[in-house]
Tab-separated table of C-alpha atoms and ligand atoms in Angstrom:
chain	number	residue	atom	x	y	z
A	1154	VAL	CA	2.831	17.332	10.969
A	1155	THR	CA	1.270	16.365	7.472
A	1156	ALA	CA	1.312	12.660	6.536
A	1157	SER	CA	3.954	13.593	3.761
A	1158	GLN	CA	5.731	15.041	6.638
A	1159	ARG	CA	5.543	12.010	8.496
A	1160	LEU	CA	6.739	9.875	5.862
A	1161	GLY	CA	10.119	11.466	5.406
A	1162	LEU	CA	10.732	11.533	8.719
A	1163	ILE	CA	9.978	7.501	8.766
A	1164	LEU	CA	12.126	7.059	5.390
A	1165	ALA	CA	15.417	9.127	6.834
A	1166	SER	CA	15.174	7.814	10.544
A	1167	GLU	CA	17.658	5.661	11.798
A	1168	SER	CA	15.341	3.074	13.035
A	1169	LEU	CA	13.827	0.727	10.553
A	1170	THR	CA	9.979	1.215	9.742
A	1171	PHE	CA	7.772	-1.423	8.378
A	1172	LEU	CA	4.890	-0.749	6.091
A	1173	MET	CA	2.036	-2.695	5.782
A	1174	GLU	CA	0.417	-3.071	2.858
A	1175	ALA	CA	-3.656	-1.881	2.121
A	1176	HIS	CA	-6.371	-2.233	-0.715
A	1177	SER	CA	-9.388	-0.563	0.524
A	1178	GLY	CA	-10.937	1.363	3.253
A	1179	VAL	CA	-11.250	-1.613	5.869
A	1180	SER	CA	-7.733	-3.003	5.256
A	1181	ALA	CA	-6.383	0.258	5.612
A	1182	HIS	CA	-8.309	0.839	9.004
A	1183	ILE	CA	-6.793	-2.584	10.274
A	1184	VAL	CA	-3.770	-1.614	9.546
A	1185	GLU	CA	-3.634	1.800	11.135
A	1186	GLU	CA	-5.458	-0.553	14.033
A	1187	ALA	CA	-2.736	-2.933	14.628
A	1188	GLY	CA	-0.126	0.104	14.718
A	1189	PHE	CA	1.734	0.188	11.635
A	1190	GLU	CA	3.449	3.679	11.094
A	1191	ALA	CA	2.625	3.740	7.366
A	1192	ILE	CA	0.499	1.708	4.348
A	1193	TRP	CA	1.873	0.840	1.336
A	1194	ALA	CA	-0.971	0.860	-1.032
A	1195	SER	CA	-0.104	-1.610	-3.469
A	1196	GLY	CA	-0.749	-2.048	-6.805
A	1197	LEU	CA	-1.152	-6.041	-6.699
A	1198	THR	CA	-3.304	-6.223	-4.182
A	1199	ILE	CA	-5.854	-3.188	-5.157
A	1200	ALA	CA	-6.020	-4.597	-8.588
A	1201	THR	CA	-6.588	-7.739	-7.170
A	1202	SER	CA	-9.580	-6.975	-5.082
A	1203	LEU	CA	-10.955	-5.057	-8.039
A	1204	GLY	CA	-11.299	-8.670	-9.649
A	1205	VAL	CA	-8.498	-7.535	-12.421
A	1206	ARG	CA	-4.424	-8.430	-12.918
A	1207	ASP	CA	-1.795	-6.799	-12.037
A	1208	CYS	CA	-0.689	-5.477	-15.681
A	1209	ASN	CA	-1.849	-1.825	-15.349
A	1210	GLU	CA	-5.708	-3.555	-16.095
A	1211	ALA	CA	-7.495	-0.973	-13.376
A	1212	SER	CA	-7.173	2.240	-14.552
A	1213	TRP	CA	-4.938	5.035	-12.678
A	1214	THR	CA	-8.660	7.050	-11.502
A	1215	GLN	CA	-9.752	3.234	-9.920
A	1216	VAL	CA	-7.036	3.400	-8.056
A	1217	LEU	CA	-7.044	6.720	-7.100
A	1218	GLU	CA	-10.504	6.194	-6.045
A	1219	VAL	CA	-9.547	3.397	-3.777
A	1220	VAL	CA	-6.154	4.981	-2.024
A	1221	GLU	CA	-9.100	8.236	-1.443
A	1222	SER	CA	-10.965	5.952	0.415
A	1223	MET	CA	-7.625	4.664	2.210
A	1224	ALA	CA	-6.746	7.965	3.355
A	1225	ASP	CA	-10.246	9.439	4.026
A	1226	VAL	CA	-10.324	6.548	6.951
A	1227	THR	CA	-6.815	6.829	8.566
A	1228	SER	CA	-4.310	9.253	9.663
A	1229	ILE	CA	-1.007	7.319	9.070
A	1230	PRO	CA	1.043	8.261	5.729
A	1231	ILE	CA	-0.042	6.499	2.468
A	1232	LEU	CA	2.836	5.405	-0.136
A	1233	VAL	CA	0.906	4.794	-3.335
A	1234	ASP	CA	2.021	2.426	-5.870
A	1235	GLY	CA	2.490	3.926	-8.934
A	1236	ASP	CA	3.616	1.307	-11.196
A	1237	SER	CA	5.533	3.097	-14.075
A	1238	GLY	CA	3.526	6.205	-14.051
A	1239	TYR	CA	0.546	4.690	-16.062
A	1240	GLY	CA	1.987	6.230	-19.269
A	1241	ASN	CA	4.541	8.897	-19.764
A	1242	PHE	CA	5.889	11.944	-17.609
A	1243	ASN	CA	2.747	13.582	-18.470
A	1244	ASN	CA	0.308	11.187	-17.315
A	1245	VAL	CA	3.093	11.058	-13.818
A	1246	ARG	CA	2.321	14.798	-13.504
A	1247	ARG	CA	-1.437	14.230	-13.768
A	1248	LEU	CA	-1.121	11.307	-10.971
A	1249	VAL	CA	1.171	13.294	-8.469
A	1250	ARG	CA	-1.318	16.201	-8.204
A	1251	LYS	CA	-4.400	14.242	-7.482
A	1252	LEU	CA	-2.344	12.166	-5.380
A	1253	CYS	CA	-1.000	15.356	-3.461
A	1254	GLU	CA	-4.882	16.820	-3.411
A	1255	ARG	CA	-5.751	14.067	-1.531
A	1256	GLY	CA	-3.350	14.079	1.199
A	1257	VAL	CA	-1.601	10.807	-0.104
A	1258	ALA	CA	2.097	10.945	0.882
A	1259	GLY	CA	4.111	9.774	-1.425
A	1260	VAL	CA	4.596	7.898	-5.092
A	1261	CYS	CA	6.405	4.821	-5.782
A	1262	LEU	CA	7.342	4.705	-9.109
A	1263	GLU	CA	9.074	2.077	-11.010
A	1264	ASP	CA	11.552	1.600	-14.114
A	1265	LYS	CA	9.319	-0.497	-16.235
A	1266	LEU	CA	7.633	-0.043	-19.190
A	1267	PHE	CA	4.052	1.097	-19.865
A	1268	PRO	CA	1.584	-1.226	-19.403
A	1269	LYS	CA	3.691	-3.154	-16.360
A	1270	ALA	CA	3.644	-6.674	-15.496
A	1271	ASN	CA	3.797	-7.716	-11.837
A	1272	SER	CA	7.533	-8.826	-10.879
A	1273	PHE	CA	6.653	-11.835	-10.052
A	1274	LEU	CA	5.365	-12.666	-13.661
A	1275	GLY	CA	8.175	-14.131	-16.240
A	1276	GLU	CA	11.806	-13.133	-16.352
A	1277	ARG	CA	13.704	-10.679	-17.903
A	1278	GLN	CA	10.984	-7.783	-18.275
A	1279	PRO	CA	12.299	-5.215	-20.126
A	1280	LEU	CA	13.271	-1.694	-18.455
A	1281	VAL	CA	13.004	1.633	-19.263
A	1282	ASP	CA	15.519	3.763	-20.390
A	1283	VAL	CA	17.339	5.709	-17.392
A	1284	ALA	CA	17.059	9.314	-18.784
A	1285	GLU	CA	13.140	8.743	-19.859
A	1286	PHE	CA	12.802	7.153	-16.318
A	1287	CYS	CA	14.702	10.247	-14.489
A	1288	GLY	CA	12.789	13.062	-16.526
A	1289	LYS	CA	9.297	10.881	-15.397
A	1290	ILE	CA	11.266	11.444	-11.363
A	1291	ARG	CA	11.851	15.266	-12.207
A	1292	ALA	CA	8.128	15.669	-13.607
A	1293	ALA	CA	7.233	14.196	-10.373
A	1294	ARG	CA	8.654	16.448	-8.330
A	1295	ASP	CA	8.085	19.627	-10.819
A	1296	SER	CA	4.231	18.893	-10.006
A	1297	GLN	CA	3.961	17.888	-6.440
A	1298	THR	CA	1.350	20.849	-4.594
A	1299	ASP	CA	2.879	19.344	-1.262
A	1300	GLU	CA	6.118	19.940	-0.758
A	1301	GLU	CA	6.931	17.157	1.184
A	1302	PHE	CA	5.336	14.998	-0.761
A	1303	CYS	CA	8.162	11.817	-1.640
A	1304	VAL	CA	8.712	10.401	-4.919
A	1305	VAL	CA	9.912	6.933	-4.418
A	1306	ALA	CA	11.969	5.334	-7.189
A	1307	ARG	CA	12.055	1.715	-7.609
A	1308	VAL	CA	14.693	-0.033	-9.152
A	1309	GLU	CA	14.179	-3.383	-11.249
A	1310	ALA	CA	17.359	-3.988	-12.141
A	1311	LEU	CA	17.785	-7.657	-10.055
A	1312	VAL	CA	14.597	-8.853	-11.085
A	1313	SER	CA	15.095	-8.322	-14.725
A	1314	GLY	CA	18.255	-10.167	-14.056
A	1315	LEU	CA	20.707	-6.966	-15.030
A	1316	GLY	CA	22.864	-7.274	-11.664
A	1317	LEU	CA	24.242	-5.127	-9.096
A	1318	GLY	CA	25.895	-3.100	-10.982
A	1319	GLU	CA	22.957	-2.207	-13.523
A	1320	ALA	CA	21.027	-1.339	-10.314
A	1321	LEU	CA	23.499	0.945	-8.459
A	1322	ARG	CA	23.643	2.686	-11.645
A	1323	ARG	CA	20.239	3.387	-11.986
A	1324	ALA	CA	19.876	3.971	-8.876
A	1325	HIS	CA	22.243	6.782	-8.709
A	1326	ALA	CA	20.714	8.385	-11.666
A	1327	TYR	CA	17.120	8.642	-10.179
A	1328	ARG	CA	18.737	10.176	-7.018
A	1329	GLU	CA	20.108	12.723	-8.906
A	1330	ALA	CA	17.032	13.214	-10.936
A	1331	GLY	CA	15.493	13.501	-7.265
A	1332	ALA	CA	13.528	10.727	-5.982
A	1333	SER	CA	13.817	11.140	-2.164
A	1334	ALA	CA	14.083	7.367	-1.641
A	1335	ILE	CA	15.272	4.213	-3.831
A	1336	LEU	CA	13.124	0.961	-3.417
A	1337	ILE	CA	15.363	-2.148	-4.534
A	1338	HIS	CA	13.220	-4.961	-5.271
A	1339	SER	CA	14.306	-8.511	-5.732
A	1340	LYS	CA	12.435	-11.833	-6.147
A	1341	ARG	CA	15.451	-14.147	-5.257
A	1342	ARG	CA	14.466	-16.551	-2.113
A	1343	SER	CA	17.477	-15.339	-0.540
A	1344	PRO	CA	18.215	-11.498	0.673
A	1345	ASP	CA	21.692	-11.392	-0.481
A	1346	GLU	CA	21.718	-9.451	-3.565
A	1347	VAL	CA	19.396	-6.784	-1.753
A	1348	LEU	CA	21.960	-6.611	1.328
A	1349	ALA	CA	24.966	-6.565	-1.429
A	1350	PHE	CA	23.045	-3.252	-2.527
A	1351	GLY	CA	22.416	-2.015	0.598
A	1352	ARG	CA	26.136	-2.656	1.875
A	1353	GLU	CA	27.150	-0.554	-1.861
A	1354	TRP	CA	24.557	1.914	-1.445
A	1355	ALA	CA	25.994	3.212	1.891
A	1356	GLY	CA	22.847	5.569	2.718
A	1357	ARG	CA	23.112	7.735	-0.139
A	1358	CYS	CA	19.414	8.025	0.775
A	1359	PRO	CA	16.747	6.358	2.530
A	1360	LEU	CA	16.698	3.075	1.411
A	1361	ILE	CA	13.137	0.241	1.111
A	1362	VAL	CA	13.060	-3.326	0.475
A	1363	VAL	CA	10.037	-5.719	-0.205
A	1364	PRO	CA	10.973	-9.186	1.324
A	1365	THR	CA	8.462	-10.648	-0.302
A	1366	THR	CA	10.091	-13.829	-1.372
A	1367	TYR	CA	12.904	-13.479	1.240
A	1368	PRO	CA	10.657	-13.655	4.376
A	1369	SER	CA	13.345	-15.249	6.667
A	1370	VAL	CA	15.686	-12.029	6.489
A	1371	THR	CA	15.886	-10.565	9.880
A	1372	ARG	CA	16.236	-7.336	11.380
A	1373	GLU	CA	19.566	-7.416	11.811
A	1374	GLN	CA	20.886	-7.905	8.395
A	1375	LEU	CA	18.443	-5.526	6.846
A	1376	GLU	CA	19.752	-2.508	9.391
A	1377	GLN	CA	23.292	-3.680	9.023
A	1378	ALA	CA	22.904	-3.267	5.094
A	1379	GLY	CA	21.148	0.289	6.129
A	1380	VAL	CA	17.893	-0.279	4.818
A	1381	SER	CA	15.283	2.094	5.838
A	1382	ALA	CA	11.937	0.776	5.629
A	1383	VAL	CA	10.355	-2.804	4.796
A	1384	ILE	CA	7.224	-3.325	2.921
A	1385	TRP	CA	5.265	-5.860	3.666
A	1386	ALA	CA	3.701	-6.025	0.454
A	1387	ASN	CA	0.618	-8.252	-0.343
A	1388	HIS	CA	0.129	-9.757	3.466
A	1389	THR	CA	-3.281	-8.212	4.351
A	1390	LEU	CA	-4.998	-9.413	1.153
A	1391	ARG	CA	-3.198	-13.000	1.384
A	1392	ALA	CA	-4.445	-13.265	4.756
A	1393	ALA	CA	-7.974	-12.321	4.061
A	1394	ILE	CA	-7.984	-14.346	0.620
A	1395	ALA	CA	-6.873	-17.249	3.165
A	1396	ALA	CA	-9.917	-16.998	5.339
A	1397	MET	CA	-12.252	-15.984	3.129
A	1398	ARG	CA	-11.440	-19.585	1.075
A	1399	ARG	CA	-11.476	-20.877	4.675
A	1400	VAL	CA	-15.047	-20.122	5.839
A	1401	CYS	CA	-16.875	-20.061	2.306
A	1402	ARG	CA	-15.634	-23.970	2.103
A	1403	GLU	CA	-16.832	-24.828	5.383
A	1404	ILE	CA	-20.419	-22.886	4.958
A	1405	HIS	CA	-20.519	-23.962	1.664
A	1406	ARG	CA	-20.066	-27.958	2.742
A	1407	ARG	CA	-22.037	-27.842	6.180
A	1408	ARG	CA	-24.811	-25.716	4.800
A	1409	SER	CA	-25.079	-23.930	7.830
A	1410	THR	CA	-23.135	-21.130	9.945
A	1411	ALA	CA	-23.386	-22.851	13.525
A	1412	ASP	CA	-20.694	-23.225	15.179
A	1413	LEU	CA	-18.400	-20.395	13.222
A	1414	GLU	CA	-18.647	-17.457	15.172
A	1415	SER	CA	-15.347	-17.860	16.344
A	1416	ASN	CA	-13.592	-17.794	12.720
A	1417	LEU	CA	-15.312	-14.145	12.595
A	1418	ALA	CA	-15.318	-10.733	13.389
A	1419	SER	CA	-18.639	-10.290	15.185
A	1420	VAL	CA	-21.014	-7.824	13.392
A	1421	GLY	CA	-20.986	-5.818	16.237
A	1422	ASP	CA	-17.078	-5.453	15.198
A	1423	VAL	CA	-17.905	-4.729	11.493
A	1424	LEU	CA	-20.550	-2.068	12.923
A	1425	SER	CA	-18.129	-0.419	15.634
A	1426	MET	CA	-15.040	0.158	12.874
A	1427	PHE	CA	-16.340	3.387	11.976
A	1428	ASP	CA	-17.529	6.142	14.128
A	1429	HIS	CA	-21.142	5.638	14.722
A	1430	ASP	CA	-20.750	7.792	17.945
A	1431	GLU	CA	-20.265	11.033	15.516
A	1432	LEU	CA	-22.817	10.536	13.265
A	1433	ARG	CA	-25.203	10.202	16.529
A	1434	ASP	CA	-23.995	13.835	17.713
A	1435	ALA	CA	-24.062	14.982	14.276
A	1436	GLU	CA	-27.777	13.848	13.799
A	1437	ALA	CA	-28.426	15.364	17.341
A	1438	ARG	CA	-27.063	18.519	15.966
A	1439	TYR	CA	-28.197	18.784	12.354
A	1440	LEU	CA	-31.742	16.849	11.752
A	1441	ALA	CA	-34.867	18.285	12.452
A	1442	PRO	CA	-36.499	16.472	14.956
A	1443	THR	CA	-38.392	13.598	13.479
A	1444	PRO	CA	-41.722	12.370	14.651
A	1445	PRO	CA	-40.825	9.190	16.071
A	1446	SER	CA	-42.839	6.781	13.430
A	1447	ARG	CA	-40.584	8.238	11.085
A	1448	ALA	CA	-37.114	8.333	12.800
A	1449	PRO	CA	-34.225	5.894	11.667
A	1450	ALA	CA	-33.385	3.286	13.405
A	1451	LYS	CA	-29.721	3.573	15.222
A	1452	VAL	CA	-27.833	1.543	14.715
A	1453	GLU	CA	-26.782	0.266	17.692
A	1454	SER	CA	-30.012	-0.340	18.793
A	1455	ALA	CA	-30.730	-2.084	15.396
A	1456	ALA	CA	-27.388	-4.418	16.636
A	1457	ALA	CA	-29.194	-5.000	19.852
A	1458	HIS	CA	-32.150	-5.737	18.717
A	1459	ALA	CA	-30.342	-8.254	16.108
A	1460	GLY	CA	-28.977	-9.778	19.062
A	1461	LEU	CA	-25.559	-8.787	17.929
A	1462	ALA	CA	-22.871	-7.960	20.612
A	1463	ARG	CA	-21.347	-4.603	20.182
A	1464	ALA	CA	-17.227	-4.993	20.347
A	1465	ARG	CA	-14.425	-3.493	20.024
A	1466	ALA	CA	-12.040	-5.862	19.133
A	1467	PRO	CA	-12.839	-9.205	16.898
A	1468	HIS	CA	-14.196	-12.309	19.626
A	1469	ALA	CA	-14.104	-9.339	22.381
B	2663	LIG	C1	2.741	-4.400	-5.162
B	2663	LIG	O1	2.523	-4.519	-3.928
B	2663	LIG	O2	1.726	-4.265	-6.070
B	2663	LIG	C2	4.149	-4.226	-5.865
B	2663	LIG	C3	5.043	-5.519	-5.179
B	2663	LIG	O3	4.472	-3.558	-6.553
B	2663	LIG	S1	5.578	-7.157	-6.027
B	2663	LIG	O4	4.335	-7.425	-5.693
B	2663	LIG	O5	6.312	-7.240	-5.612
B	2663	LIG	O6	5.821	-6.276	-7.313
B	2664	LIG	MG1	2.912	-3.507	-8.065
């Protein structure tokens, strides 16, 4: 089963699935390790980790490169946040071809303008014309080189304050244009408008939600409203930011790292995240015998030499 087939199955399945955000090779690895079935490659968190704003300041090839490093170290499907497609239908075509080449499972396109701005910034952001957005969906469909590649259409009508009727009108048009699933976004503190959308949508195609501002929504509420998948859109980066701040402040304040080890992943944990055994085996197969004086130090022995415990999990 390919990544795109798996994402398609996840979205179509009866049970609710959770996609977790990642923005780098290491965060993608951690998401898979935690047991998630799929990854959300978030535009917000990739931009933030690159040190730019979520307003298409990062180029699409920068995003692609990050996504490639995530795909290289994981086996679960990745749904890429393609923003509004980085331009018009033609930019969408190139994006989709490149994502397919890299084994990415799907892309999510939102019905905003280019350049976009994050949905939590300001009010009443203008939306793209329905026909133009349908053209982008059709262009995505016509250029996918992986038959099962998923194209998720994200409806921003609720976020822009246009109401349920407009959100449904757009969702119907996007499904007819070929979207595999609809992502209905909201920035209310209550899930009510999203749940109402789900009831009206009535399973016409899989429905995805992003409960960033309404985290208290329950699994039962989402299931009853016919939601297929939930995206935790930014929680890996937010966890990392909080942890990095805490540790940096403490080390700066104390001018010492003593007694902080229990708050940190061990260096052994860091080193064992990616498969060094494979490299050792490959060295045995491919490296010409090297005189002992020039032999590279083995990672494991380097870690042991530095007195660093080798561990598979934090604090293990
Ligand atoms: C993202 O994670 O980049 C998203 C979700 O698009 S949101 O930030 O809520 O717009
Ligand atoms: Mg985004």
